[in-house]
Every structure is written in C-alpha cells, then in structure tokens.
Coordinates of C-alpha atoms and ligand atoms in Angstrom, one line a residue:
M12 CA 31.6 27.1 3.9
G13 CA 34.2 24.4 3.4
R14 CA 34.9 22.3 0.4
S15 CA 32.5 20.0 -1.2
Y16 CA 31.9 16.5 0.3
E17 CA 33.9 14.9 -2.6
E18 CA 36.9 17.0 -1.9
A19 CA 36.7 16.8 1.9
V20 CA 36.2 13.0 2.0
K21 CA 39.4 12.3 0.2
E22 CA 41.3 13.4 3.4
V23 CA 39.4 11.2 5.8
N24 CA 41.9 9.4 8.0
Y25 CA 41.5 5.8 9.1
D26 CA 45.1 5.3 10.3
E27 CA 45.6 5.5 14.2
A28 CA 49.2 6.6 13.7
K29 CA 48.0 9.7 11.9
V30 CA 45.6 10.9 14.6
P31 CA 46.9 14.4 15.5
A32 CA 48.2 15.1 19.0
Y33 CA 45.3 16.8 20.8
T34 CA 44.4 18.1 24.3
L35 CA 41.1 17.6 25.9
S36 CA 39.9 20.0 28.6
S37 CA 38.4 18.7 31.7
P38 CA 34.6 19.2 32.0
L39 CA 35.3 20.0 35.6
A40 CA 37.4 23.1 34.8
G41 CA 34.9 25.9 34.9
K42 CA 34.8 29.0 32.8
D43 CA 36.2 31.2 35.6
G44 CA 39.1 28.7 36.0
V45 CA 37.7 27.3 39.2
R46 CA 37.6 23.5 39.3
V47 CA 34.3 21.8 40.2
K48 CA 34.8 19.8 43.4
N49 CA 31.5 18.1 44.0
A50 CA 28.2 17.1 42.5
F51 CA 26.5 20.2 44.0
E52 CA 28.8 22.6 42.1
W53 CA 28.5 20.4 39.0
V54 CA 24.7 20.5 38.9
N55 CA 24.3 24.1 39.9
F56 CA 27.1 25.8 38.0
R57 CA 29.2 23.9 35.6
R58 CA 26.7 21.8 34.0
G59 CA 24.7 24.8 32.9
E60 CA 27.8 26.4 31.4
I61 CA 28.5 23.4 29.3
L62 CA 24.8 23.1 28.2
D63 CA 24.9 26.7 27.1
L64 CA 28.1 26.1 25.1
Y65 CA 26.4 23.2 23.3
K66 CA 23.3 25.3 22.6
K67 CA 25.3 28.1 21.1
E68 CA 27.9 26.1 19.3
V69 CA 26.5 22.8 18.3
Y70 CA 22.8 21.8 18.6
G71 CA 21.0 25.0 19.3
E72 CA 18.5 26.4 21.7
V73 CA 15.8 24.0 23.0
P74 CA 12.4 25.1 21.8
P75 CA 9.7 25.5 24.4
R76 CA 6.6 23.3 24.7
P77 CA 4.0 24.7 22.3
D78 CA 1.0 26.7 23.7
S79 CA -1.0 23.5 23.5
V80 CA -0.4 19.8 23.0
W81 CA -3.1 17.2 22.5
F82 CA -3.1 13.5 21.8
E83 CA -5.4 11.8 19.3
L84 CA -5.7 8.1 19.5
V85 CA -5.8 7.2 15.8
S86 CA -5.9 3.4 16.1
R87 CA -5.7 0.7 18.7
K88 CA -5.3 -3.0 18.3
D89 CA -5.6 -5.2 21.3
D90 CA -4.2 -8.4 19.7
A91 CA -1.1 -7.0 18.0
L92 CA 2.1 -9.0 17.4
E93 CA 0.5 -12.4 17.6
N94 CA -1.7 -11.3 20.5
T95 CA 1.3 -10.4 22.8
A96 CA 0.9 -6.7 22.6
V97 CA -1.5 -3.8 22.6
R98 CA -0.7 -1.4 19.8
K99 CA -1.6 2.3 19.6
E100 CA -1.1 4.9 17.0
V101 CA -1.2 8.3 18.5
R102 CA -1.1 11.7 16.6
V103 CA 0.5 14.3 18.8
H104 CA -0.9 17.7 17.9
F105 CA 1.0 20.9 18.5
G106 CA -0.8 24.2 18.5
M107 CA 0.2 27.9 19.0
N108 CA -2.2 30.6 20.2
N109 CA -1.6 32.4 16.9
G110 CA -3.1 29.4 15.0
R111 CA 0.1 27.8 13.9
K112 CA 0.0 24.0 14.0
H113 CA 2.1 20.9 13.5
F114 CA 1.9 17.2 14.5
M115 CA 3.9 14.0 14.9
D116 CA 2.7 10.4 14.7
L117 CA 3.8 8.0 17.3
L118 CA 3.7 4.1 17.3
L119 CA 3.5 2.3 20.6
Y120 CA 3.6 -1.3 21.6
L121 CA 2.7 -2.4 25.1
P122 CA 3.2 -5.9 26.5
K123 CA -0.2 -7.5 27.0
T124 CA 0.9 -9.6 30.0
A125 CA 1.9 -6.5 32.1
K126 CA 0.3 -6.2 35.4
G127 CA 1.1 -2.6 35.9
P128 CA 3.2 0.2 34.2
V129 CA 6.2 -1.0 32.3
P130 CA 9.5 0.7 31.4
A131 CA 9.8 1.8 27.8
F132 CA 12.3 2.2 25.0
L133 CA 11.7 5.3 22.9
G134 CA 13.6 6.2 19.8
L135 CA 13.2 8.1 16.5
C136 CA 13.1 6.1 13.3
F137 CA 14.3 6.7 9.9
K138 CA 11.9 6.5 6.8
G139 CA 8.6 6.2 8.6
Y140 CA 7.4 3.9 11.5
H141 CA 5.9 1.4 9.1
V142 CA 9.4 0.2 8.5
T143 CA 9.8 -0.9 12.2
T144 CA 7.0 -3.3 12.1
D145 CA 5.7 -6.1 9.8
E146 CA 2.1 -5.4 10.8
K147 CA 0.5 -4.3 7.6
D148 CA -2.3 -2.3 9.1
V149 CA -0.3 0.5 10.7
R150 CA -0.3 3.7 8.8
L151 CA 2.5 4.9 6.5
T152 CA 4.3 7.8 8.1
G153 CA 7.4 9.9 7.1
G154 CA 5.4 11.8 4.4
N155 CA 6.5 15.1 5.9
L156 CA 9.7 14.7 3.8
A157 CA 8.7 15.6 0.3
G158 CA 9.5 12.7 -2.0
N159 CA 10.3 10.3 0.9
P160 CA 11.1 7.1 -1.1
D161 CA 10.1 4.9 1.8
F162 CA 6.5 6.4 2.0
K163 CA 5.0 3.4 0.4
D164 CA 3.8 -0.1 1.2
E165 CA 6.9 -2.0 -0.1
S166 CA 9.0 -0.4 2.6
R167 CA 6.9 -1.9 5.4
G168 CA 9.0 -3.9 7.8
N169 CA 12.3 -3.2 6.2
S170 CA 13.9 -2.4 9.6
L171 CA 12.6 -5.1 11.8
E172 CA 15.8 -6.2 13.5
R173 CA 16.8 -2.6 14.2
W174 CA 13.6 -2.3 16.2
S175 CA 13.1 -5.8 17.6
H176 CA 9.6 -4.9 18.9
R177 CA 8.7 -8.6 19.6
E178 CA 11.9 -9.1 21.7
L179 CA 11.1 -5.9 23.7
I180 CA 7.6 -7.0 24.3
R181 CA 8.8 -10.5 25.3
R182 CA 11.1 -9.0 27.8
G183 CA 8.3 -6.8 29.3
Y184 CA 9.2 -3.4 27.8
A185 CA 7.0 -1.0 25.9
A186 CA 8.4 0.2 22.5
A187 CA 7.7 3.6 21.1
T188 CA 8.8 5.4 18.0
V189 CA 8.2 8.5 15.9
C190 CA 9.6 9.2 12.4
Y191 CA 12.2 11.9 12.6
H192 CA 11.0 13.5 9.4
D193 CA 7.8 14.5 11.3
L194 CA 9.9 17.0 13.4
F195 CA 12.3 18.1 10.7
P196 CA 12.4 16.5 7.4
D197 CA 16.0 15.4 6.9
C198 CA 17.1 17.7 4.1
K199 CA 18.9 21.1 3.9
D200 CA 15.7 23.0 3.1
G201 CA 13.5 21.1 5.7
W202 CA 13.1 24.2 7.8
N203 CA 9.6 25.3 6.6
Q204 CA 8.2 21.8 7.2
S205 CA 9.8 21.5 10.7
I206 CA 8.6 22.2 14.2
Y207 CA 10.3 25.6 13.9
S208 CA 7.3 26.7 11.9
L209 CA 5.4 26.7 15.2
F210 CA 7.7 29.3 16.6
Y211 CA 8.9 31.5 13.7
A212 CA 7.0 33.2 10.9
D213 CA 10.0 32.4 8.6
P214 CA 11.5 29.2 9.8
A215 CA 13.9 29.1 6.8
A216 CA 15.5 32.5 7.7
P217 CA 19.3 32.3 8.4
S218 CA 18.6 33.8 11.9
V219 CA 16.7 30.6 12.9
H220 CA 19.5 28.4 11.7
E221 CA 21.8 30.5 13.8
K222 CA 19.8 29.5 16.9
H223 CA 18.5 26.0 16.0
S224 CA 19.3 22.7 14.2
A225 CA 17.6 19.6 12.9
I226 CA 19.2 17.6 15.7
G227 CA 17.6 20.1 18.1
A228 CA 14.2 19.5 16.5
W229 CA 14.5 15.8 16.6
A230 CA 15.6 15.8 20.3
W231 CA 12.6 18.1 21.1
G232 CA 10.3 15.6 19.5
L233 CA 11.7 12.9 21.8
S234 CA 10.8 15.1 24.8
R235 CA 7.3 15.6 23.4
A236 CA 6.9 11.9 22.9
L237 CA 7.9 11.4 26.5
D238 CA 5.2 13.9 27.4
Y239 CA 2.8 11.6 25.8
L240 CA 4.3 8.5 27.5
E241 CA 3.8 10.3 30.9
T242 CA 0.1 10.2 30.1
E243 CA 0.0 6.6 29.2
P244 CA -1.2 4.5 32.2
M245 CA 0.6 1.3 31.2
V246 CA 4.0 3.0 30.8
N247 CA 6.3 3.9 33.8
A248 CA 7.5 7.3 32.5
A249 CA 10.2 7.4 35.1
E250 CA 11.9 4.5 33.4
V251 CA 12.2 5.4 29.8
A252 CA 15.3 4.6 27.8
V253 CA 16.0 6.9 24.9
H254 CA 17.9 5.3 22.0
G255 CA 18.9 6.0 18.5
H256 CA 21.1 4.9 15.7
S257 CA 23.7 7.0 13.9
R258 CA 22.4 10.6 13.3
L259 CA 19.6 9.5 15.6
G260 CA 22.2 8.4 18.2
K261 CA 23.6 11.9 18.1
T262 CA 20.1 13.0 18.7
A263 CA 19.5 10.5 21.6
L264 CA 22.6 12.0 23.3
W265 CA 21.4 15.5 22.9
A266 CA 17.8 14.5 24.1
G267 CA 19.4 12.8 27.2
A268 CA 21.6 16.0 27.8
T269 CA 18.6 18.4 27.6
D270 CA 15.9 16.3 29.2
R271 CA 16.7 14.8 32.5
R272 CA 13.5 12.7 32.5
F273 CA 15.3 10.2 30.3
R274 CA 16.5 7.6 32.7
L275 CA 18.9 5.6 30.3
V276 CA 20.5 7.1 27.2
I277 CA 21.7 4.8 24.4
S278 CA 23.7 6.0 21.4
N279 CA 24.2 3.4 18.8
D280 CA 27.0 4.1 16.3
S281 CA 26.5 7.9 16.7
G282 CA 30.0 8.8 15.5
C283 CA 31.0 12.4 14.5
G284 CA 28.6 14.9 16.3
G285 CA 27.6 12.1 18.5
A286 CA 29.8 10.2 21.0
A287 CA 33.1 10.3 19.0
L288 CA 35.7 12.8 20.1
F289 CA 36.0 15.5 17.3
K290 CA 39.7 16.2 18.0
R291 CA 40.9 12.8 16.9
C292 CA 39.9 13.6 13.4
F293 CA 39.4 9.9 12.7
G294 CA 36.8 8.9 10.2
E295 CA 34.1 11.5 9.6
V296 CA 35.2 15.1 10.5
V297 CA 33.4 18.4 11.0
E298 CA 34.1 19.6 7.4
V299 CA 32.7 16.4 5.9
I300 CA 29.5 16.2 8.0
L301 CA 28.7 19.9 7.3
S302 CA 29.3 19.5 3.7
N303 CA 26.4 17.0 3.6
F304 CA 24.3 17.9 6.5
P305 CA 24.6 21.7 7.3
H306 CA 21.1 21.7 8.8
W307 CA 22.1 19.2 11.6
F308 CA 24.0 21.9 13.5
V309 CA 23.7 25.6 14.2
T310 CA 25.7 27.8 11.8
S311 CA 28.3 28.7 14.5
F312 CA 29.4 25.1 14.4
E313 CA 31.0 25.9 11.0
K314 CA 33.9 27.6 12.6
Y315 CA 35.2 24.3 13.8
S316 CA 35.5 23.0 10.1
R317 CA 39.1 21.9 9.7
N318 CA 39.7 23.6 13.0
E319 CA 38.7 20.9 15.5
A320 CA 41.8 21.7 17.7
S321 CA 40.3 25.1 18.6
M322 CA 37.2 23.6 20.2
P323 CA 36.9 24.6 23.9
F324 CA 35.0 21.2 24.4
D325 CA 34.8 17.8 23.0
Q326 CA 32.2 15.1 23.2
H327 CA 33.1 13.8 26.6
F328 CA 31.4 17.1 27.7
L329 CA 28.2 15.9 26.0
I330 CA 28.4 12.6 27.8
S331 CA 29.0 14.4 31.1
L332 CA 25.7 16.3 30.7
I333 CA 23.9 13.0 31.1
A334 CA 25.6 12.2 34.5
P335 CA 24.9 10.4 36.7
R336 CA 22.2 8.7 34.6
P337 CA 23.3 5.6 32.7
V338 CA 24.5 6.1 29.3
C339 CA 25.5 3.5 26.8
I340 CA 28.0 4.3 24.0
A341 CA 27.9 1.6 21.3
S342 CA 30.1 1.1 18.2
A343 CA 30.6 -1.4 15.5
T344 CA 33.9 -2.8 14.5
G345 CA 33.2 -2.2 10.8
D346 CA 32.1 1.3 11.4
L347 CA 35.4 3.2 11.3
W348 CA 33.5 6.2 9.8
A349 CA 32.1 6.7 13.3
D350 CA 35.5 6.2 15.0
P351 CA 34.8 3.5 17.6
K352 CA 37.8 4.4 19.6
G353 CA 36.9 8.0 19.7
E354 CA 33.4 7.0 20.9
F355 CA 35.0 4.9 23.6
L356 CA 37.4 7.7 24.7
S357 CA 34.5 10.2 25.2
G358 CA 33.1 7.6 27.8
V359 CA 36.6 7.3 29.4
H360 CA 36.9 11.2 29.8
A361 CA 33.4 11.7 31.1
A362 CA 34.1 9.4 34.0
E363 CA 35.4 12.2 36.3
V364 CA 31.9 13.8 36.2
Y365 CA 30.2 10.5 36.9
G366 CA 32.7 10.0 39.7
L367 CA 31.3 13.1 41.5
F368 CA 28.1 11.2 42.0
G369 CA 29.7 8.0 43.0
A370 CA 28.7 6.5 39.7
R371 CA 30.8 4.0 37.8
G372 CA 32.8 5.1 34.8
L373 CA 34.3 2.6 32.4
G374 CA 37.1 1.7 34.8
T375 CA 39.7 1.5 32.1
D376 CA 41.2 3.5 29.2
V377 CA 41.9 0.4 27.2
M378 CA 39.2 -0.5 24.7
P379 CA 37.7 -3.9 25.5
P380 CA 37.8 -6.6 22.8
P381 CA 34.8 -6.6 20.5
D382 CA 31.5 -8.2 21.8
T383 CA 32.7 -7.7 25.3
P384 CA 30.5 -4.9 26.7
I385 CA 31.5 -2.9 29.8
T386 CA 28.4 -2.5 32.0
G387 CA 28.1 0.4 34.4
E388 CA 26.7 3.9 34.6
I389 CA 28.9 4.5 31.6
S390 CA 28.7 1.5 29.4
Y391 CA 30.6 0.8 26.2
H392 CA 29.9 -1.9 23.6
N393 CA 31.6 -2.7 20.4
R394 CA 29.8 -5.2 18.3
T395 CA 31.4 -7.1 15.5
G396 CA 29.9 -6.0 12.2
K397 CA 28.7 -3.0 10.3
H398 CA 27.0 0.2 10.9
D399 CA 23.6 -0.9 12.1
Q400 CA 21.5 -1.5 15.3
T401 CA 21.2 -5.2 15.5
A402 CA 19.7 -7.9 17.7
A403 CA 23.2 -8.2 19.4
D404 CA 23.0 -4.5 20.2
W405 CA 19.6 -5.0 21.7
A406 CA 20.7 -7.9 23.8
H407 CA 23.1 -5.4 25.6
Y408 CA 20.5 -2.6 25.8
L409 CA 18.0 -4.9 27.3
A410 CA 20.6 -6.2 29.8
L411 CA 21.3 -2.6 30.9
A412 CA 17.5 -1.9 31.2
D413 CA 17.0 -5.0 33.2
L414 CA 19.8 -3.8 35.5
Y415 CA 18.6 -0.2 36.0
F416 CA 14.8 -0.6 35.7
Ligands
LIG25 C1 26.2 9.4 7.4 C2 26.7 10.5 8.3 C3 27.0 10.0 9.7 C4 25.8 9.2 10.2 C5 25.1 8.5 9.2 C6 23.6 8.0 9.5 O1 26.0 9.8 6.2 O2 28.0 10.9 7.7 O3 27.4 11.0 10.5 O4 24.9 10.1 10.9 O5 24.9 9.1 8.0 O6 22.9 8.7 10.2 O7 23.3 7.0 9.0

C-alpha cells in the first residue's frame, strides 16, 4: 500500500502548468491492434474488452441477480408533498437458495397528475433516504452502517436541494432513491454487511476484494432498484436516468456502463475514479483515494498508485462504455479536488465512440465558460460553486431529460 492520506495529500497538484505530459489511448484501438471501424465492431468486440478491463482493474465483477428478489410495500401515502405525489417505501428483499438474505429500502415519489407511466430519476443517497425529504413520516434508513451518525430524526431533510423531489414531481418525473449503505456500508470493513454476503461465505476475505468493490455493490443496487421500477406501473422503466453525486457519481457511471437499461447517465462532480482523467494527476489521485477508500476499488487497482502513466486506459474509456446513450458530466468551479478540466476531457475523448453511432460529442475541446452547459449525447456542465448537487445542476439534468424522454 501507498503512504498515508496525510503524506499523500501534501503533493496534490492544483497547478495546470504542473500537469504531467501524458498520452491517452484511443478506445477504438483494440487489444489485437486492430482499430474498430464501426458501431457493430464496437458493440460486439471492443466494448466487451474494455468492460472486462474495468472489471479486473477498477470496479470488479458484476454480481448476478440473487436467486430470488421480492418487493414489500412498506408504506404508501397518496397525498405526499402537499398532495402532488404518491409516495411509496418499498423493501427489496434478496434471497439465496442456501438461506442467505439481504435487503435494501427504496423511496419513490410519483407525480399524482400523471396520466400514464412517467420517466424517472434514480440515484443512491448518502446518509439515509430520510435526508432527501422533509416528510417526517418516512422511515429512517442507513442503519446498515454501524454507528451512522445520520440515522436519527435530526438529520431528516438535510439534503433537500440535492434531491429536489418537489421540482422533479412538478416537471412530471418520478424520483427514486436508496441509501448506499444498504448495499455496502461505506467503510473499509463494510464487507460482511454488504450484498457480497449473499454470494460468499466469507465476504471479508481478501479473495472477495480481489474480485469486487464497494462501487460495484452500489452500482448493482442501482440495477436492482431498476428491476423494481420495471414492475411499477406508473414508471416508464425505458426512460430512467441514473444520477449520483461524488462517489455516487462514480457509481452512476459504472452503473450506466454495466447496465444498458439506464437511458441517461448523470455524474455530478464525480472526480477521481469517476469522470476525471487519472493521467492528469490534478486534484485527487489514485494514491490519495486509496489511502482513504481502499474498499471502493478492487485490489489490483493499487498498482496504479503513483503510477497513473502505466494505465492502459483512462476514464474516457468509461464514458465510451455508455455510448450512444446520453451521458452528462458535471463539475463545479470550486471543486478542483475533482478536476473539472479532467472531467471535461474524458467527455472530449469519448466522442469518437459516440461518433460511430452518429451521436453528438461535445463538439469542442475547449472548456465552456461556467454555467454554459453543452447539450448533446455527451453533455458537459460546469456550475459556479462548490462540490454539491444543487438546484442549478437539476435545471440542466431536467432539461436533458425533457430532451431525451
Ligand atoms: C472525497 C473523495 C472524493 C469524493 C468525495 C465524496 O473524500 O476524496 O473522491 O468521492 O469524497 O464522495 O463526497
């Protein structure tokens, strides 16, 4: 392992002039040296190679669906959010034939005025889903993280703007969320309480960490939440946008890469291990992220610590895996830790894959001024302000959803 966080963070670079010279491979250059010429070759050959690379080197294998999955409606309120929404709390139960069990809790708001199935935004939340709403009668969640400091009444509603449920409902969208701790409590030793306990007798064994990661568990949970939305008559599951902020923005990208049912993929300030190019080594770098969060990635990712230049890929490959579905990469001007320019550039360099499908890339390699989003199948948005998901970010995401849904 590398140095401690305190040691490693001292060297974090925020000076554009000190970004090392780096080379990026083209996602179209196949393993055998043959260049992908069209969408057919991409979908049938090259895409799978890149996906395998990410599974082995970064986020791990995608676990299967459990032997059984069932949905328990725990509460329903027909006059939620000032009588504009129907609210459901659903416990998604996972079972294995050998008796192992796990569950996750999902909160869903549906617009009451809808005449038929509506598109939906789905994202994992930090803390517990009670922080996304000011309705006092939803249950507290997030208790799967031992000692979760937000598993209490006082934390209710403390992330309202980040979720903007009322605005989504007003615009005719459903809003769904699950607390990420339900899938993998976000700590180094969260393995035993994670979904990997369904699949392994000893989920904390190093051999499991060699194959899997917390981000992989979180992304799997998004796919299982989508399984539920497919059964919900008032949701159009062919029009689900997956979104996430920060570590959950990294997760949204991986979910979009591994599950092609997600129709629109939004990474909000996802940074290192998300949309940002590793090789720029600007802001957070591999050594720093692993010193705090080794569980987020598979163990083989460690070899890139202080060795980003040796990577046979960079995050434009991850964006490419989403092609040709629309993807939005969002940054914040005050969030240099996440490297806004590196986030932008992964969108720039993914464009050649989108081009195979006739889909629009960013159309420029010059960063747009703040608060001037670029809209297209690859969209980029750099909001003025700090690391957060705000109403201004939502305005852009809703505009994209209005365009594509
Ligand atoms: C930071 C981490 C970032 C980002 C952020 C978050 O501590 O270094 O990569 O994921 O947490 O998720 O809020």
